[in-house]
Short mmCIF file of C-alpha atoms and ligand atoms in Angstrom, two decimals:
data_model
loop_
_atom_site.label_atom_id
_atom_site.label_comp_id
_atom_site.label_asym_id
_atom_site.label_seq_id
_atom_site.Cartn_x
_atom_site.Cartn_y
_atom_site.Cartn_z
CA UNK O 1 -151.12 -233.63 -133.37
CA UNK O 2 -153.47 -235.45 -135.45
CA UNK O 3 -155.13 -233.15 -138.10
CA UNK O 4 -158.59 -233.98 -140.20
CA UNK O 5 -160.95 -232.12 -141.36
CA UNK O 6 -164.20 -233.28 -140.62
CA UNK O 7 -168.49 -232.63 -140.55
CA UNK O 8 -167.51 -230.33 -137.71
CA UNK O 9 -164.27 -228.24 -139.11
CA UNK O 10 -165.22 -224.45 -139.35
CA UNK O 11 -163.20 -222.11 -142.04
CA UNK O 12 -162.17 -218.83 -142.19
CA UNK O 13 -159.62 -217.58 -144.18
CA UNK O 14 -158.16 -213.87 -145.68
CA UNK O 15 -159.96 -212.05 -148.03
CA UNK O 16 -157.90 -209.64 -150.58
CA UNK O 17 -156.21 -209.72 -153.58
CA UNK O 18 -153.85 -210.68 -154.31
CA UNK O 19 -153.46 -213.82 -151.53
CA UNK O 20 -151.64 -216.05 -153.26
CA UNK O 21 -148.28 -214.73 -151.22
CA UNK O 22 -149.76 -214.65 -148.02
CA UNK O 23 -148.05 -216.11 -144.90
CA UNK O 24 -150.80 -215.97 -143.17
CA UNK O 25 -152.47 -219.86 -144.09
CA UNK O 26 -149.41 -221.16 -142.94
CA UNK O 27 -149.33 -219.87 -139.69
CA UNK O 28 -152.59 -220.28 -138.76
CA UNK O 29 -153.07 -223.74 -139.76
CA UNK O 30 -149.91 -224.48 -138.38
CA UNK O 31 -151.42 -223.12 -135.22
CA UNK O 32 -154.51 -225.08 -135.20
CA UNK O 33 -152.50 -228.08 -135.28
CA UNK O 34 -150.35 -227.58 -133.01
CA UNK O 35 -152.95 -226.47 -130.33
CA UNK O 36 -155.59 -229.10 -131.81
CA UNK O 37 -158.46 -226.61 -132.95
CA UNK O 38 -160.81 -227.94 -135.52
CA UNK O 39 -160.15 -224.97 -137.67
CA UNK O 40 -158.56 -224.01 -141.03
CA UNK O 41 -157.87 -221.15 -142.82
CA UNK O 42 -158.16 -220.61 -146.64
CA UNK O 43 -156.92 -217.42 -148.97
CA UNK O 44 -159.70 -215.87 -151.31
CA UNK O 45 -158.66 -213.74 -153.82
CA UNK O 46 -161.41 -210.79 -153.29
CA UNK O 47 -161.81 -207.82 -155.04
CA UNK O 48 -163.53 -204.68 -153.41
CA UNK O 49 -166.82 -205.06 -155.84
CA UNK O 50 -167.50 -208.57 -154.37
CA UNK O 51 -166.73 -208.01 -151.14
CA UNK O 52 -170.46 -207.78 -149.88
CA UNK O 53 -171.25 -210.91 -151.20
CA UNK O 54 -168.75 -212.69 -149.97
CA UNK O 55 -168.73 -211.12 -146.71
CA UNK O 56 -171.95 -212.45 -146.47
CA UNK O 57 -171.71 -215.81 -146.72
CA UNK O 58 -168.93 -215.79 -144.28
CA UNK O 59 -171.61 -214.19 -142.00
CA UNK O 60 -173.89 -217.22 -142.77
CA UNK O 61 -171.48 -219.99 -143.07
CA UNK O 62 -170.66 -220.37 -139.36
CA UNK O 63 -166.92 -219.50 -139.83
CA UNK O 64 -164.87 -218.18 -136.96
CA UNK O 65 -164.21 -215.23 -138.67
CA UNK O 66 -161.67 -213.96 -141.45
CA UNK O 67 -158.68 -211.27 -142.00
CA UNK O 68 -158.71 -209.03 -144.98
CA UNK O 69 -155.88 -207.28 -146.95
CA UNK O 70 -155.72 -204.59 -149.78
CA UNK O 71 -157.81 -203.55 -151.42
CA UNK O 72 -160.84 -205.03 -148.95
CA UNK O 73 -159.67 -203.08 -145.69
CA UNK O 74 -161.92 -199.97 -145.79
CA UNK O 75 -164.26 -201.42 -147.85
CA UNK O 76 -165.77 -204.15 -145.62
CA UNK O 77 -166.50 -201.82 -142.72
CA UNK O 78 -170.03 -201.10 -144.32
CA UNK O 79 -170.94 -204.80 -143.69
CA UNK O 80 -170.14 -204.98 -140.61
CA UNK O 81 -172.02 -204.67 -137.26
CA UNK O 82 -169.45 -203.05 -134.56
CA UNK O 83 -165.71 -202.07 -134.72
CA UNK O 84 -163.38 -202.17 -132.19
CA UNK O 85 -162.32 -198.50 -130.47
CA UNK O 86 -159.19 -199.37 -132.38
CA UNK O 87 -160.55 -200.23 -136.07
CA UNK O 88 -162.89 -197.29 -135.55
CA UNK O 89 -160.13 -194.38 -135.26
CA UNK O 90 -157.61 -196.02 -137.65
CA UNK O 91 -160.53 -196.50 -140.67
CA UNK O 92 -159.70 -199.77 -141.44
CA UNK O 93 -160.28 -203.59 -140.43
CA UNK O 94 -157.98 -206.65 -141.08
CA UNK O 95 -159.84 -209.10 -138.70
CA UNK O 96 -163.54 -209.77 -138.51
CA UNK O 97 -164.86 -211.97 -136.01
CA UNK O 98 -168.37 -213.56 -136.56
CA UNK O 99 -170.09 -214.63 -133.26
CA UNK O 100 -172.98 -216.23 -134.45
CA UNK O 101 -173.89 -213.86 -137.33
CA UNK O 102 -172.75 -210.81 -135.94
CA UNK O 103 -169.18 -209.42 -137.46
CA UNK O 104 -166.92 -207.69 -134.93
CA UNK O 105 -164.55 -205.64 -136.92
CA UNK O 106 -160.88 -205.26 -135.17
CA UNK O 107 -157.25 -203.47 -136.75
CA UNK O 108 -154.52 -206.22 -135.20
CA UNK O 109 -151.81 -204.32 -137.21
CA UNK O 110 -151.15 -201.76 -134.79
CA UNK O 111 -151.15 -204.17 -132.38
CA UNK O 112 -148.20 -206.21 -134.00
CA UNK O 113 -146.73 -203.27 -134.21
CA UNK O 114 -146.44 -202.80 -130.68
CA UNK O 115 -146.00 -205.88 -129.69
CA UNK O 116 -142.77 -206.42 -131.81
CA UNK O 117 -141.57 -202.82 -130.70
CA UNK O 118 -142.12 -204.28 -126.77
CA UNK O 119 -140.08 -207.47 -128.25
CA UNK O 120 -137.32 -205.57 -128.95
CA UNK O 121 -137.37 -203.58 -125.15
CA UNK O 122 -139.35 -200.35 -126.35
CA UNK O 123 -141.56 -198.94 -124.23
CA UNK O 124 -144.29 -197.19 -125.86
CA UNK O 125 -146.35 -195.69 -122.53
CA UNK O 126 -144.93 -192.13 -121.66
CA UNK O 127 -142.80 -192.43 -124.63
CA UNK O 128 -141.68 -189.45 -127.42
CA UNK O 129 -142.27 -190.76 -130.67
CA UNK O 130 -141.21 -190.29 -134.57
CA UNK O 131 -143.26 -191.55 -137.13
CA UNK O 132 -142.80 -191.40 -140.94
CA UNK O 133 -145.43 -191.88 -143.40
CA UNK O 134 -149.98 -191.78 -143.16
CA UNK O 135 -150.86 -195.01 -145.03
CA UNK O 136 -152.76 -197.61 -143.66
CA UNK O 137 -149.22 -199.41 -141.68
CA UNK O 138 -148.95 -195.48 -139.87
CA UNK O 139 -152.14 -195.29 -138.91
CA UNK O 140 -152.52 -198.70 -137.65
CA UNK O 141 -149.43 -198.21 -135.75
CA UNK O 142 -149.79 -194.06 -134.50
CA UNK O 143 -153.11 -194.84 -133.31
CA UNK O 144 -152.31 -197.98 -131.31
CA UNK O 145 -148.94 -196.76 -129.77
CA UNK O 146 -151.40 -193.55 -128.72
CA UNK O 147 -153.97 -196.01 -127.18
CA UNK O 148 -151.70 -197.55 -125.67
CA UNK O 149 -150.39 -194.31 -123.59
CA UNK O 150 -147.72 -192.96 -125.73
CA UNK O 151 -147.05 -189.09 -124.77
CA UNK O 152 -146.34 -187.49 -127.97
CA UNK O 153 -146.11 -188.42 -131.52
CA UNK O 154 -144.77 -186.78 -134.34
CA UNK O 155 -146.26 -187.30 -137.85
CA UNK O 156 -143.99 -187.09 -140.58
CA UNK O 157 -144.93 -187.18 -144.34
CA UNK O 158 -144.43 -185.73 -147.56
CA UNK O 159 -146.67 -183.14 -148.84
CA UNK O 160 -148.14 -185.62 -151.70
CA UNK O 161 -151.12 -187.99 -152.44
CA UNK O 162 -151.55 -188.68 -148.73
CA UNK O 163 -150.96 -184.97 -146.96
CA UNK O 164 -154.34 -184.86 -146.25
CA UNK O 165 -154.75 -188.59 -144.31
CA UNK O 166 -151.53 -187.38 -141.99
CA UNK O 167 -153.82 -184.92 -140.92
CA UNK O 168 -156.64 -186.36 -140.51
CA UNK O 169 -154.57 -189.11 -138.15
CA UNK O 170 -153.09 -186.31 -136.15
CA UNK O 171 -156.43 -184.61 -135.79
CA UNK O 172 -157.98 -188.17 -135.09
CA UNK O 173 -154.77 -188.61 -132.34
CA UNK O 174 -155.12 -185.65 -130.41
CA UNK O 175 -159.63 -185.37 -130.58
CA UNK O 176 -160.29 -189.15 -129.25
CA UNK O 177 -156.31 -190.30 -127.46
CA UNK O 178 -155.04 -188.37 -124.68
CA UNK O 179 -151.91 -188.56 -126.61
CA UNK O 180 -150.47 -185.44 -128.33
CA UNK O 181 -149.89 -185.32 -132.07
CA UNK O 182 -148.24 -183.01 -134.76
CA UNK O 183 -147.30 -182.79 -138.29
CA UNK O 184 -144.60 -182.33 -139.98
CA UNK O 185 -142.99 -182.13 -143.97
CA UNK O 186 -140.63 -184.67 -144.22
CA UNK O 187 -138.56 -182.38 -146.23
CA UNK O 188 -137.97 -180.25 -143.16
CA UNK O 189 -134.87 -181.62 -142.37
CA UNK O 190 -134.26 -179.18 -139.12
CA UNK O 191 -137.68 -179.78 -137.62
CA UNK O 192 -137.92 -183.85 -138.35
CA UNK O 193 -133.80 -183.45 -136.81
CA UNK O 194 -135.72 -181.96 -133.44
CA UNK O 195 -138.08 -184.28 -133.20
CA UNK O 196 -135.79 -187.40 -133.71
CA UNK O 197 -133.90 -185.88 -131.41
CA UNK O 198 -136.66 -185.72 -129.01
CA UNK O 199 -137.42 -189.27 -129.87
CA UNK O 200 -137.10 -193.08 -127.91
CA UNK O 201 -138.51 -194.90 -130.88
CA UNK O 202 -138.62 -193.46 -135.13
CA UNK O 203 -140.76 -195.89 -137.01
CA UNK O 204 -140.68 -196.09 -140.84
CA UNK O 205 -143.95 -196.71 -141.97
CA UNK O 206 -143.53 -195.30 -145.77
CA UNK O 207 -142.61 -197.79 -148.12
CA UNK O 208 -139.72 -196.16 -148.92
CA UNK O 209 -136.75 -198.79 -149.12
CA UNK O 210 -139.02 -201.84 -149.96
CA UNK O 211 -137.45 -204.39 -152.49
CA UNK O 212 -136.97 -203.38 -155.12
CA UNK O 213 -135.87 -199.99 -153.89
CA UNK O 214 -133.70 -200.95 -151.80
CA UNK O 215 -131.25 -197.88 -151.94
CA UNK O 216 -133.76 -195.28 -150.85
CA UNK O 217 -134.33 -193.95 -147.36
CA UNK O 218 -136.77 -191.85 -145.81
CA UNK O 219 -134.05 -190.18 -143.66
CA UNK O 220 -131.61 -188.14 -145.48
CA UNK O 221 -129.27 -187.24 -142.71
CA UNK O 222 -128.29 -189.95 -141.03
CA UNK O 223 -126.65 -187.99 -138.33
CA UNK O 224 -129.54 -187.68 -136.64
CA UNK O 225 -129.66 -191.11 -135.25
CA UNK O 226 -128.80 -191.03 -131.82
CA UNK O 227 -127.81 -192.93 -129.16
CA UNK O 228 -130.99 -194.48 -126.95
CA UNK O 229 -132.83 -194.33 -130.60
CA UNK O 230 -134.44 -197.23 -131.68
CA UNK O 231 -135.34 -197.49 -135.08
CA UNK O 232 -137.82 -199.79 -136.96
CA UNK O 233 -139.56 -200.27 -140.12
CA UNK O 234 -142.47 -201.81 -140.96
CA UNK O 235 -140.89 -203.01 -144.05
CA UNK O 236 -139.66 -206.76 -143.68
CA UNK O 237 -138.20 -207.19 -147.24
CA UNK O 238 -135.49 -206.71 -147.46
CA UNK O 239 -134.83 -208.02 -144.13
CA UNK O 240 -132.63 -204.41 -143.00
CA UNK O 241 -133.30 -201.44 -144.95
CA UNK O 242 -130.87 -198.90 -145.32
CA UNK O 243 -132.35 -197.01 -142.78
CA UNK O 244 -132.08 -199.65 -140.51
CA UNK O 245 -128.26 -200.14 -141.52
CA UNK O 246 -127.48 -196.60 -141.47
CA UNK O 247 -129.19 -196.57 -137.90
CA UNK O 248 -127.24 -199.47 -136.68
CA UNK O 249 -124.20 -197.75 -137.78
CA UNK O 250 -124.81 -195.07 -135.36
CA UNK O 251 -125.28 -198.17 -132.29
CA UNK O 252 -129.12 -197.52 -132.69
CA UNK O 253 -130.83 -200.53 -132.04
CA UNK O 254 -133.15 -201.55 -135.16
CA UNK O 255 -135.93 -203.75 -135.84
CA UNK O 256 -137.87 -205.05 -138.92
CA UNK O 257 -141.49 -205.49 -140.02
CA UNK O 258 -141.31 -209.38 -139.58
CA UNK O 259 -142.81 -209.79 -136.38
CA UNK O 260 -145.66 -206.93 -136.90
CA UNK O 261 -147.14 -209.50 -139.71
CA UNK O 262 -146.66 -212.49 -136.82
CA UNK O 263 -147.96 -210.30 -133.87
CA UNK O 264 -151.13 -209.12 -135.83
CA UNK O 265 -151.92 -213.05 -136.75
CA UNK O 266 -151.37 -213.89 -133.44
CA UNK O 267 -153.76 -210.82 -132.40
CA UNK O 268 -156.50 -212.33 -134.78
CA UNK O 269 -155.89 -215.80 -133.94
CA UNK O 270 -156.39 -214.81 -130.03
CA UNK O 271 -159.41 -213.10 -131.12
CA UNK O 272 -160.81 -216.34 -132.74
CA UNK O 273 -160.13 -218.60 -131.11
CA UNK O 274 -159.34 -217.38 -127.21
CA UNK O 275 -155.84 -219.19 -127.29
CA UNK O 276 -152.44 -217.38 -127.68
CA UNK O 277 -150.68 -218.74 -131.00
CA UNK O 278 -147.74 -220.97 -130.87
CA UNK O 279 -145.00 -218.13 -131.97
CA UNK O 280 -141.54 -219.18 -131.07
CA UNK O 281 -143.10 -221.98 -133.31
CA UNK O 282 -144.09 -219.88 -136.08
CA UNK O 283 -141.19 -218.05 -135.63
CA UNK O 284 -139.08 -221.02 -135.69
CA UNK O 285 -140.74 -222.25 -138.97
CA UNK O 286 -141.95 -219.55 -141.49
CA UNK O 287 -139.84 -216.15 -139.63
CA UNK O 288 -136.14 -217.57 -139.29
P1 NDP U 1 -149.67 -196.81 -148.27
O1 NDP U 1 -149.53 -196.74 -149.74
O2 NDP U 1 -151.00 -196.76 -147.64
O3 NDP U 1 -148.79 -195.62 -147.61
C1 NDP U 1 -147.45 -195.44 -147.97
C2 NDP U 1 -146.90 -194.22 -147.23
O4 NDP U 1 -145.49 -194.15 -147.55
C3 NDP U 1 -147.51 -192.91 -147.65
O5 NDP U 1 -147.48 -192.00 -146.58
C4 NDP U 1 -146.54 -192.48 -148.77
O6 NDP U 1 -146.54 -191.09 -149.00
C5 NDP U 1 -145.22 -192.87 -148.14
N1 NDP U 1 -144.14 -193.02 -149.11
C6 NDP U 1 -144.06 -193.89 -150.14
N2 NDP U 1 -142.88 -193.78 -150.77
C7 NDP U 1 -142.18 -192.83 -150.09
C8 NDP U 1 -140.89 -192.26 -150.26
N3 NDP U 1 -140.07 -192.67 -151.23
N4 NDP U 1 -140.50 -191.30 -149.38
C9 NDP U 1 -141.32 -190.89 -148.42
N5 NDP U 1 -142.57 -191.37 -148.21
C10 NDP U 1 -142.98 -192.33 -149.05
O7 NDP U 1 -148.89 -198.14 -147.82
P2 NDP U 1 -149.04 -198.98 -146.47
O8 NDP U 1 -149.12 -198.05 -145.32
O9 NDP U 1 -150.09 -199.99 -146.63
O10 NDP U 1 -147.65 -199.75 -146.46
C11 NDP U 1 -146.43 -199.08 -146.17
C12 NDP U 1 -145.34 -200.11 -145.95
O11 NDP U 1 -145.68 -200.90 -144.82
C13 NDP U 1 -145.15 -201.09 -147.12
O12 NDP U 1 -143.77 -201.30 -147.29
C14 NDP U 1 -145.82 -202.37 -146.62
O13 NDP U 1 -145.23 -203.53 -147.16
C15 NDP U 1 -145.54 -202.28 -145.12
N6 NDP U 1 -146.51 -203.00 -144.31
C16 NDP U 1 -146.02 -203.90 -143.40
C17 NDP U 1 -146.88 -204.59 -142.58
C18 NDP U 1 -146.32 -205.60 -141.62
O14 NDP U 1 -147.09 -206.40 -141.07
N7 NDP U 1 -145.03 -205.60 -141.36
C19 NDP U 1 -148.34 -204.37 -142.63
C20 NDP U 1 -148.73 -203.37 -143.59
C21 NDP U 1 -147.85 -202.72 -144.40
P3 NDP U 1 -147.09 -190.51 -150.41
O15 NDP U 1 -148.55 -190.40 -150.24
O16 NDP U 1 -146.41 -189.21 -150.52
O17 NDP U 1 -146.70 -191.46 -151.51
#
């Protein structure tokens, strides 16, 4: 497909820094090629203190809309408009869409989330469900797996820095879901052993075995993995963590954090632009 940018292309881009890494130019100009969409999509490197600013020109620039990344996802929701149901209960916004002035804010990351878990056969309505860490990845993903009808989920997190935000997203579960939510140390081997027990799906969303740290694990007893377990993490380097190797190990079936980052682009670009993205594409070219 032919590609120019013209007196009619309209930007958008992610704001954050640092961008420099991102994936996400790649696979969303990639996209408007392929599909033909007189689009592109640029990386700013943002900080939170000019943030309003910026946001604002976006607003008046006519562009389609933008993503945003650390440390800009909390911080733009005071110039915004509306949020989603979903952006509201998680407290944070990675895509913005601007209809003619007006900026939507959305979360897509719970949404890639679930949409690689469904990938990889779990079903997340009427499911039990384990879930380790409260930063920003856990409560994208808790709070879209309980939109999105699961039965129970168990929080689990250490009692550190971010004690207080794992409750706050199991009180913010079980007031506005119809999902049920609890909380648990992630020390307490025998009650986080119950609940995995109890569990179709664990999800690592701590950072705990991201490169370089490869050799740690959030899960100390690896007994515990069970048969009909699938276990994930929202990590995706390394490709499999050791929890993800120790899980396979016991025949668990595992998955990584690759496809989350795809799925919420392709969420965003949908948003945008009303068109699905091109992913066995994407996958093909920037995920194999
Ligand atoms: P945050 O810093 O917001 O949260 C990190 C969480 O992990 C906290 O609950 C923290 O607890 C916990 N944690 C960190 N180290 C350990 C450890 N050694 N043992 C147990 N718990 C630990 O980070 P994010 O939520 O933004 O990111 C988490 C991970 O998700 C990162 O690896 C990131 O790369 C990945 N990610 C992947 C995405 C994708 O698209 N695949 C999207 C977003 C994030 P404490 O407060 O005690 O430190």
């Amino acid at each position: 497909m032919q590609y120019t940018i013209s007196g009619t292309t309209r930007f958008g881009g992610l704001l954050g820094s640092p961008v420099a890494h991102s994936l996400s130019p790649a696979m969303h100009n990639t996209s408007f090629q392929e599909l033909g969409i007189d689009c592109v999509y640029l990386a700013f490197d943002v900080t939170a203190e000019r943030l309003k600013e910026t946001v604002s020109v976006f607003r008046q620039l006519n562009t389609y809309g933008f993503n945003l990344t650390m440390p800009c996802k909390k911080a733009v929701i005071d110039s915004l408009d509306e949020l989603s149901e979903a952006a509201r209960l998680i407290g944070a916004v990675n895509t913005v869409v601007n209809c003619g002035g007006r900026l939507t804010g959305h979360n897509t990351d719970g949404i890639g989330y679930v949409e690689s878990a469904r990938e990889n056969g779990v079903e997340i309505c009427g499911s039990e469900i384990t879930v380790l860490g409260a930063g920003g990845a856990a409560m994208a993903a808790a709070v879209q797996m309980a939109l999105d009808g699961a039965r129970r989920i168990h929080i689990a997190n250490r009692r550190t820095r971010s004690w207080s935000a794992a409750q706050h997203l199991v009180d913010t579960i079980n007031k506005e879901t119809q999902c049920e939510a609890d909380l648990t140390d992630l020390e307490d081997s025998t009650v986080l052993a119950r609940h995995i027990a109890d569990s179709s799906l664990l999800t690592n969303a701590t950072s705990a075995g991201m490169a370089p740290d490869t050799g740690v694990t959030p899960v100390k007893d690896p007994s515990v993995f069970h048969e009909g377990l699938t276990v994930s993490d929202v990590i995706y380097n390394p490709r499999q963590t050791r929890l993800m190797r120790e899980a396979s190990e016991r025949g668990c079936r595992t998955f990584n954090g690759m496809y989350m980052l795809l799925y919420q682009g392709a969420a965003a670009f949908r948003l945008w632009t009303g068109q699905d993205m091109p992913v066995e594409r994407i996958k093909e070219r920037y995920f194999s």
